[in-house]
mmCIF file of C-alpha atoms in Angstrom:
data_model
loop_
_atom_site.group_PDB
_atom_site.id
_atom_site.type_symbol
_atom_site.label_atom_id
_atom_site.label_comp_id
_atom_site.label_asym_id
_atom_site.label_seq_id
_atom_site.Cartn_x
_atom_site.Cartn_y
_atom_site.Cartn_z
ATOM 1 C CA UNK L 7 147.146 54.889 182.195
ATOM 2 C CA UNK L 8 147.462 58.100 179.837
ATOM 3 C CA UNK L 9 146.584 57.145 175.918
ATOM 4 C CA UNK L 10 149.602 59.379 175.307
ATOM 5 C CA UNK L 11 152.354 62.322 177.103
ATOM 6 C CA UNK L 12 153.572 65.543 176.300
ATOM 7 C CA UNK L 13 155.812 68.000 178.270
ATOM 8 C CA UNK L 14 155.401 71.142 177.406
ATOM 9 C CA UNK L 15 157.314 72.514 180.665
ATOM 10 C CA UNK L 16 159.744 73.807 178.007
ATOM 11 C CA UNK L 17 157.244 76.396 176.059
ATOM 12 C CA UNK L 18 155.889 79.605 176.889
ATOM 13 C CA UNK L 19 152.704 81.019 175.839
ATOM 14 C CA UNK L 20 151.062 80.190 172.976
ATOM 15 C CA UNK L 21 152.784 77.157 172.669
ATOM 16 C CA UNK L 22 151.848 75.761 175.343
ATOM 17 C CA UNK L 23 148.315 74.956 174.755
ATOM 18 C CA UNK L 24 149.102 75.260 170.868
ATOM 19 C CA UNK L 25 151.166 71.236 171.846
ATOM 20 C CA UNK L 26 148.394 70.394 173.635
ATOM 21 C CA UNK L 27 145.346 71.537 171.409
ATOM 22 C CA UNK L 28 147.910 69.253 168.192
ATOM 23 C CA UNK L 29 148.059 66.519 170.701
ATOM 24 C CA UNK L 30 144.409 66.322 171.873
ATOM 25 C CA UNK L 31 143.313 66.974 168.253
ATOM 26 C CA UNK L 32 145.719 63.516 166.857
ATOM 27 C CA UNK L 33 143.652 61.318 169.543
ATOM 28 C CA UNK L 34 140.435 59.571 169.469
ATOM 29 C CA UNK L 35 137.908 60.811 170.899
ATOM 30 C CA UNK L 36 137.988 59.575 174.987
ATOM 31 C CA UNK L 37 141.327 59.026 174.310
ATOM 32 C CA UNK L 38 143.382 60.484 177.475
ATOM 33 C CA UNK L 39 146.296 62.779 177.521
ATOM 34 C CA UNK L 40 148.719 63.281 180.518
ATOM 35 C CA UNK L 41 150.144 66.725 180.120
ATOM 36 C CA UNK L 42 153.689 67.855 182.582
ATOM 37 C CA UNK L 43 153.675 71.611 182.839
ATOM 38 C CA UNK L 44 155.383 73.927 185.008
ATOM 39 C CA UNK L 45 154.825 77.490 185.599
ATOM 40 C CA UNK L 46 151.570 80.159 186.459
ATOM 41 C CA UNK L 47 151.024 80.770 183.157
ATOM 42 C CA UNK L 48 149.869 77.228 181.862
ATOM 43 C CA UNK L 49 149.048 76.398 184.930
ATOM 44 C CA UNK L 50 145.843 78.491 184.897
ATOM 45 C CA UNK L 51 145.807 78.817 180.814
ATOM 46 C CA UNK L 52 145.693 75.281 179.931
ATOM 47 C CA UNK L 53 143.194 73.670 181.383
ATOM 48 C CA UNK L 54 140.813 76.971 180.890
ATOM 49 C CA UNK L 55 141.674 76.459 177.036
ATOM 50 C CA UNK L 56 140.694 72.571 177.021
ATOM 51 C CA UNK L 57 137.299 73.209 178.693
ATOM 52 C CA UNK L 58 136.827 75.874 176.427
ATOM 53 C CA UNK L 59 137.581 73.548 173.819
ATOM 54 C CA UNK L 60 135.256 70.986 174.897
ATOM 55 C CA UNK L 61 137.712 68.483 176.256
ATOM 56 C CA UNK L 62 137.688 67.313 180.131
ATOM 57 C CA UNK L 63 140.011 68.060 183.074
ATOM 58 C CA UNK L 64 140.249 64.936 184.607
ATOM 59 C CA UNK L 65 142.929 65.933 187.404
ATOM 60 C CA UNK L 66 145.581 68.166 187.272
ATOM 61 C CA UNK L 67 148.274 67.501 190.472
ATOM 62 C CA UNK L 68 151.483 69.109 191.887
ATOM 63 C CA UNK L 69 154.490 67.350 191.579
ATOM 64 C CA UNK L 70 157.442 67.396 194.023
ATOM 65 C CA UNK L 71 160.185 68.331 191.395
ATOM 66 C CA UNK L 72 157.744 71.716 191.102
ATOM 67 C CA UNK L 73 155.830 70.498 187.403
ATOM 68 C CA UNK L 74 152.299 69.695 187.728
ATOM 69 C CA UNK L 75 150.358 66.991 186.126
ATOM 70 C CA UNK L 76 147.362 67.546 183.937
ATOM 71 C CA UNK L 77 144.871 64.855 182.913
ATOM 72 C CA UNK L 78 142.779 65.618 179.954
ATOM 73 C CA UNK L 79 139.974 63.348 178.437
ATOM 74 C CA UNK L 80 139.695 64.265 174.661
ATOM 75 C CA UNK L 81 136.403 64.746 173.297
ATOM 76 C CA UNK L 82 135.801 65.769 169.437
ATOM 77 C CA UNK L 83 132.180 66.702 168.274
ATOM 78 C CA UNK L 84 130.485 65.282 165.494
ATOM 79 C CA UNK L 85 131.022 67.223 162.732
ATOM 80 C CA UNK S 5 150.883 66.438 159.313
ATOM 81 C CA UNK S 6 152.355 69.795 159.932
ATOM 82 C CA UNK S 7 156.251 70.610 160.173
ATOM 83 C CA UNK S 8 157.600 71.680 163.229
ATOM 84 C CA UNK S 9 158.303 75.790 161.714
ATOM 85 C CA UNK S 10 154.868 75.985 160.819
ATOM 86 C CA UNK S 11 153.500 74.730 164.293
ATOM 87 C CA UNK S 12 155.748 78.269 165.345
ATOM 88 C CA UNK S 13 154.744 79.931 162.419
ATOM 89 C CA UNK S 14 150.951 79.255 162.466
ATOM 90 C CA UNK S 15 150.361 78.371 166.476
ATOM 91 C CA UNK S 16 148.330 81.814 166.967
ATOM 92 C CA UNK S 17 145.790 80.834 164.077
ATOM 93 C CA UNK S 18 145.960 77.121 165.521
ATOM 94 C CA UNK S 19 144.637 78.259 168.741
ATOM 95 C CA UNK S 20 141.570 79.405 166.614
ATOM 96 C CA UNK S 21 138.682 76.693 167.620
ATOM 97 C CA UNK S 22 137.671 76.990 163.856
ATOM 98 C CA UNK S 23 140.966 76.423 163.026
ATOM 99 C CA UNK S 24 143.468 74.164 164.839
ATOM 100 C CA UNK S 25 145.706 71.697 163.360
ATOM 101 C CA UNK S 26 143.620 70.049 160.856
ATOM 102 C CA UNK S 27 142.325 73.367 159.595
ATOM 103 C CA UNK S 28 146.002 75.241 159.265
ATOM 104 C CA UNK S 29 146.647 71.773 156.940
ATOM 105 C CA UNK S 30 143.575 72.623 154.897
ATOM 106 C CA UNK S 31 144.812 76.640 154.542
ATOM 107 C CA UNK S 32 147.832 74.946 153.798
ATOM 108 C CA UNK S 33 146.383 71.942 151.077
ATOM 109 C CA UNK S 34 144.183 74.942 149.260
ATOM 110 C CA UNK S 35 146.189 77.339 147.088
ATOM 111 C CA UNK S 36 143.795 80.433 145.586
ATOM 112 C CA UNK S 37 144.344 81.495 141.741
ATOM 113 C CA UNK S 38 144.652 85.127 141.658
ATOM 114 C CA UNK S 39 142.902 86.672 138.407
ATOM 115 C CA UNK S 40 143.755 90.377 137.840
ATOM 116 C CA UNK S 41 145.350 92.950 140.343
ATOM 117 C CA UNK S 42 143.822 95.894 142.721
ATOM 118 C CA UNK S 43 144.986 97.452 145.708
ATOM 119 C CA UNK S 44 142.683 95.361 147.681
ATOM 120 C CA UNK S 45 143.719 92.195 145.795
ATOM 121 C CA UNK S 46 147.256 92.846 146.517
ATOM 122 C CA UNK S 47 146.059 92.987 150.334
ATOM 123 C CA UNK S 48 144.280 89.679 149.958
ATOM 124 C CA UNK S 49 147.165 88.109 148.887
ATOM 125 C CA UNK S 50 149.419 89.550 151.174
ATOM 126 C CA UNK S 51 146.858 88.322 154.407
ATOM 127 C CA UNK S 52 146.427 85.079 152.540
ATOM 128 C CA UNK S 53 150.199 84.057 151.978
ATOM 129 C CA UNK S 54 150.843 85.175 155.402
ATOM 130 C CA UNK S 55 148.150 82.760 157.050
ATOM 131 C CA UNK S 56 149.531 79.904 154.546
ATOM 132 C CA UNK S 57 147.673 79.884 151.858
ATOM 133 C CA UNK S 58 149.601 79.572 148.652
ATOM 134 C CA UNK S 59 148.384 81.967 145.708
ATOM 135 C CA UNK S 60 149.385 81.714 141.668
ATOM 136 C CA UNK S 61 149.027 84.275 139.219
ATOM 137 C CA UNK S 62 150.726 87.120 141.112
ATOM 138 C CA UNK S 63 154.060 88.183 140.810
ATOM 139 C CA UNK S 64 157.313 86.306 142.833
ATOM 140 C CA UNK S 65 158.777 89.377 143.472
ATOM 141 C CA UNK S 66 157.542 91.169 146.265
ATOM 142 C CA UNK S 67 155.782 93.469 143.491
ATOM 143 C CA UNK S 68 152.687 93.362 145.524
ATOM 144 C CA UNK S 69 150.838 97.540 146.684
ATOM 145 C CA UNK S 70 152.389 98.067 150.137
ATOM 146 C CA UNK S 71 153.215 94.229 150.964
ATOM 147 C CA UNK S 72 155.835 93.069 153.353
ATOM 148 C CA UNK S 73 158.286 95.549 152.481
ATOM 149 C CA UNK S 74 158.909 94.718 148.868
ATOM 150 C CA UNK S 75 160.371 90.720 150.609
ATOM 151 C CA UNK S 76 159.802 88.829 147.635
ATOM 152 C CA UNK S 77 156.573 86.607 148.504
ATOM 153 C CA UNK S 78 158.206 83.121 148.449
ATOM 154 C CA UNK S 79 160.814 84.363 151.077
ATOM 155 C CA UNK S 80 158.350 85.571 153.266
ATOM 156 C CA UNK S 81 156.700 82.391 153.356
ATOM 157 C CA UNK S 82 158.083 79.219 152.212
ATOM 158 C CA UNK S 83 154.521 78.093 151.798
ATOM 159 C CA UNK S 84 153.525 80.661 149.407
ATOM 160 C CA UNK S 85 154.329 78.643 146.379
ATOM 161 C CA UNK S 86 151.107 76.804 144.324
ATOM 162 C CA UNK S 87 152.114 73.276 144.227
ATOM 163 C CA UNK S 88 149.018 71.866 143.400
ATOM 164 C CA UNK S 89 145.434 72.736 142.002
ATOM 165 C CA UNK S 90 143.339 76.167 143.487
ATOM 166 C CA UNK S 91 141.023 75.317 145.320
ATOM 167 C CA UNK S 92 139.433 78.526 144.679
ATOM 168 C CA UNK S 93 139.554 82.113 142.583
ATOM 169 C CA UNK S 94 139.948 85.379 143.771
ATOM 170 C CA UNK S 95 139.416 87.807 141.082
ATOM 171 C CA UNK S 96 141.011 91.097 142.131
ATOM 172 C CA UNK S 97 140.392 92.712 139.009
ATOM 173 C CA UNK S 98 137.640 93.674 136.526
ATOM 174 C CA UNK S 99 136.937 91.646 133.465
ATOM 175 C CA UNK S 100 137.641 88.285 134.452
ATOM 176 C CA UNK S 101 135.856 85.443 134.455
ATOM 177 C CA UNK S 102 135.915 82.400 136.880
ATOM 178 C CA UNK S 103 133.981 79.030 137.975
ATOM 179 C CA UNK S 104 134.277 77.125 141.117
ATOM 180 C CA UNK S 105 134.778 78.116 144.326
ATOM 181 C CA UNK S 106 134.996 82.438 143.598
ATOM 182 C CA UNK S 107 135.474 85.179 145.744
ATOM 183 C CA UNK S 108 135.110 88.549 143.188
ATOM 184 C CA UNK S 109 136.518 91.426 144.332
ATOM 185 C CA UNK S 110 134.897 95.040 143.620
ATOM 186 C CA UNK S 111 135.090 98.884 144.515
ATOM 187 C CA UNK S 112 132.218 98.529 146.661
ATOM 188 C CA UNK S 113 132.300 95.006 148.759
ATOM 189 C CA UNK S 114 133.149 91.799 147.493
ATOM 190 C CA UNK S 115 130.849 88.287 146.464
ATOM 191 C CA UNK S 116 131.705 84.808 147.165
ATOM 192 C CA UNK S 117 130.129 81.963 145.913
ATOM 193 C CA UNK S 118 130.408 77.813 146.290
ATOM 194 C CA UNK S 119 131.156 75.746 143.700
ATOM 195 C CA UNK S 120 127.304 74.491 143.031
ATOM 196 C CA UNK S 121 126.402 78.505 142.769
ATOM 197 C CA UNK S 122 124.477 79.489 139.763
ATOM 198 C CA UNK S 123 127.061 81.470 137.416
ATOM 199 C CA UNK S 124 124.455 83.673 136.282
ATOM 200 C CA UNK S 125 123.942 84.707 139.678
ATOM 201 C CA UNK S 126 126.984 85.137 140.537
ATOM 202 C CA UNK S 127 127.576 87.404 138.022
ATOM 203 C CA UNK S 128 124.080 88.961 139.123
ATOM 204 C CA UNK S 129 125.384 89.736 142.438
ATOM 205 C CA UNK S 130 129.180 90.740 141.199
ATOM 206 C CA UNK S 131 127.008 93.422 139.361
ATOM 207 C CA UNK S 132 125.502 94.845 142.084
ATOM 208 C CA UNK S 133 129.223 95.692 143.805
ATOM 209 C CA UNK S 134 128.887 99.151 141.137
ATOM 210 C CA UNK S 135 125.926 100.325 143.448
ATOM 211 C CA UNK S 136 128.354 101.225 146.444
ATOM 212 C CA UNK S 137 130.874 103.181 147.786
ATOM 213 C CA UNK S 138 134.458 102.425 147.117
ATOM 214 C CA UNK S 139 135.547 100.667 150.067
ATOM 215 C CA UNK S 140 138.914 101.394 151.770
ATOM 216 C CA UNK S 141 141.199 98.468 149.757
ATOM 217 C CA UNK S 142 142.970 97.255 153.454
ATOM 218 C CA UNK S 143 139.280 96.865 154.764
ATOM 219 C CA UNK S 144 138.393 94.707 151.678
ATOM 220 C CA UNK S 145 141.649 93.079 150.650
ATOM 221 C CA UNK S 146 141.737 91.734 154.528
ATOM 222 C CA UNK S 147 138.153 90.852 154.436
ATOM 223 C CA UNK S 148 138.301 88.895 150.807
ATOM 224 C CA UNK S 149 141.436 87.157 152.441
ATOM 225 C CA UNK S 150 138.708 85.853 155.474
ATOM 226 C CA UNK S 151 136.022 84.980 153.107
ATOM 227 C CA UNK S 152 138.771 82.629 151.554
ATOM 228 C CA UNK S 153 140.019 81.299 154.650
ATOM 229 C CA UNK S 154 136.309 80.443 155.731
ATOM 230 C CA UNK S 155 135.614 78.747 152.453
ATOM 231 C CA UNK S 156 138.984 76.609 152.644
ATOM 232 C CA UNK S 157 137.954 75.504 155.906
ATOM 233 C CA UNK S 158 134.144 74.551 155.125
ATOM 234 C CA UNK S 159 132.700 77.018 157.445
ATOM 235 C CA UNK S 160 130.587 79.491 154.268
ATOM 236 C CA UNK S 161 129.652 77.382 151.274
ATOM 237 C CA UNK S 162 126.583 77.443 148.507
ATOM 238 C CA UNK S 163 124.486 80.048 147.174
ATOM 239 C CA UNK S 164 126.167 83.720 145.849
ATOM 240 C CA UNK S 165 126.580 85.958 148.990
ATOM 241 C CA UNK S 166 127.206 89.870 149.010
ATOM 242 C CA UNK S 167 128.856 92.374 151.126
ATOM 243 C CA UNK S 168 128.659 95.783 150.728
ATOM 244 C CA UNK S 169 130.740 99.028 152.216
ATOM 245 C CA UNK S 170 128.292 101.835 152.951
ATOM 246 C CA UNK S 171 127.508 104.429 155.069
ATOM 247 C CA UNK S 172 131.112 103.900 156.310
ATOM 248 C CA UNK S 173 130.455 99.749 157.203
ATOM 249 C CA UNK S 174 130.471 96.637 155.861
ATOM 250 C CA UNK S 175 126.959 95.594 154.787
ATOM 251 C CA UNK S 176 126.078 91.776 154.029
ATOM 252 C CA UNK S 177 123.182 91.883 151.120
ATOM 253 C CA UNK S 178 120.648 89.832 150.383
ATOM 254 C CA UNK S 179 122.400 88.553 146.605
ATOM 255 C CA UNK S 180 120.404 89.589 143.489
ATOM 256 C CA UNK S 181 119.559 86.723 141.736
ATOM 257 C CA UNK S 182 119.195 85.859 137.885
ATOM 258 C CA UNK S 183 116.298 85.347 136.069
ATOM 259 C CA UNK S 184 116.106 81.418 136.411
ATOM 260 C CA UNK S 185 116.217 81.739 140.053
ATOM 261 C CA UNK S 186 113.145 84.397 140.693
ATOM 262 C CA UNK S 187 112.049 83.506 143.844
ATOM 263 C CA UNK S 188 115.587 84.548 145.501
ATOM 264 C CA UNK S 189 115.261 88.142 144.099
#
């Protein structure tokens, strides 16, 4: 069970991971985020731009209505 | 907690790893005072109010060398305005004075110093801009503008630094120091 949602399947580049970065950013750290995109372009950009930001792909699944589901584990550094 | 126009109006610089959410808020909490006028002051301002920082002590009305088209700076960016304390000086021109968190702008490069800095060496290293080249003002508004930005955000702090232009690049110098503080010369 996801900490917290957000659907960016509305957004188009850089919005899309801008939502996500704000979302992953307002959680705890470990805190889990369940992401519903749709499209190539998040698809491959997204969870590139978590790793890169030190978070954790957990899953990331097709869905039958043609979104895909990303899981994403949050993970802040100390400062 | 940021407002849903400047999420679209900021989301490039949020992508930034140094930057992100929390940082755009800090650009955003820290207005700069604005001491004297230059061509590359005007430039600093111009990066600075575009990024979100708010900036007093320069003209409302769009009065600024070669900025936006002559758009008045608070309609360019609703965030320009100063509603609280600097959190920081830039001094664009010559003959001011400043304390605090200071960025002084000169013909040659620009200094930048933390709030703890010795004043005297400050001023030391401010003194040392005259030994340059005059730098092109774009180069060194937009570069005074990122020393700023950096210092809003936490990432440069403490002792007087120095950057130079020469030889047609941007130089960072060891800072002179003052007398009191020998060892650093």
């Amino acid at each position: 069970m996801p900490d917290a949602r957000i659907d960016i399947t509305r957004e188009i580049c850089p919005m899309t991971y801008v939502r996500v970065k704000l979302a992953l950013e307002g959680l705890p750290d470990g805190a889990v985020l369940e992401v519903r995109l749709k499209g190539a372009e998040p698809l491959k950009n997204v969870p590139r731009s978590a790793k890169e930001d030190g978070h954790e792909v957990l899953s990331l699944d097709a869905l039958d209505d043609g979104t895909s589901r990303l899981v994403l584990r949050a993970h802040h550094p100390e400062p | 907690m940021l407002r849903e126009d400047q999420v679209q109006r900021y989301g490039r610089q949020i992508l930034l790893r140094e930057v992100g959410g929390k940082g755009q808020a800090r650009l955003l909490e820290r207005p700069v005072r604005v001491l004297g006028r230059s061509d590359a002051g005007d430039v600093a301002v111009a990066y600075l109010v575009a990024a979100g920082t708010a900036v007093s002590g320069v003209p409302r009305d769009g009065a600024l060398t070669g900025f936006a088209h002559g758009v008045p700076l608070d309609t360019f960016n609703v965030d320009a305005a100063a509603d609280r304390p600097p959190f920081a000086t830039l001094v664009a021109g010559p003959g001011e004075a400043a304390s605090g968190v200071v960025v002084i702008l000169g013909d040659a490069g620009l200094v930048f110093a933390g709030p703890d800095a010795c004043r005297a060496c400050l001023d030391a290293a401010a003194a040392g801009l005259r030994a340059g080249e005059p730098a092109d003002a774009v180069v060194l508004g937009s570069l005074a503008a990122l020393v700023l930005q950096r210092l809003a955000l936490g990432l440069d702090a403490g002792e007087p630094s120095v950057i130079c232009w020469r030889d047609g690049a941007l130089h960072t110098d060891e800072a002179p120091r003052c007398p009191a503080h020998p060892s650093k010369i």
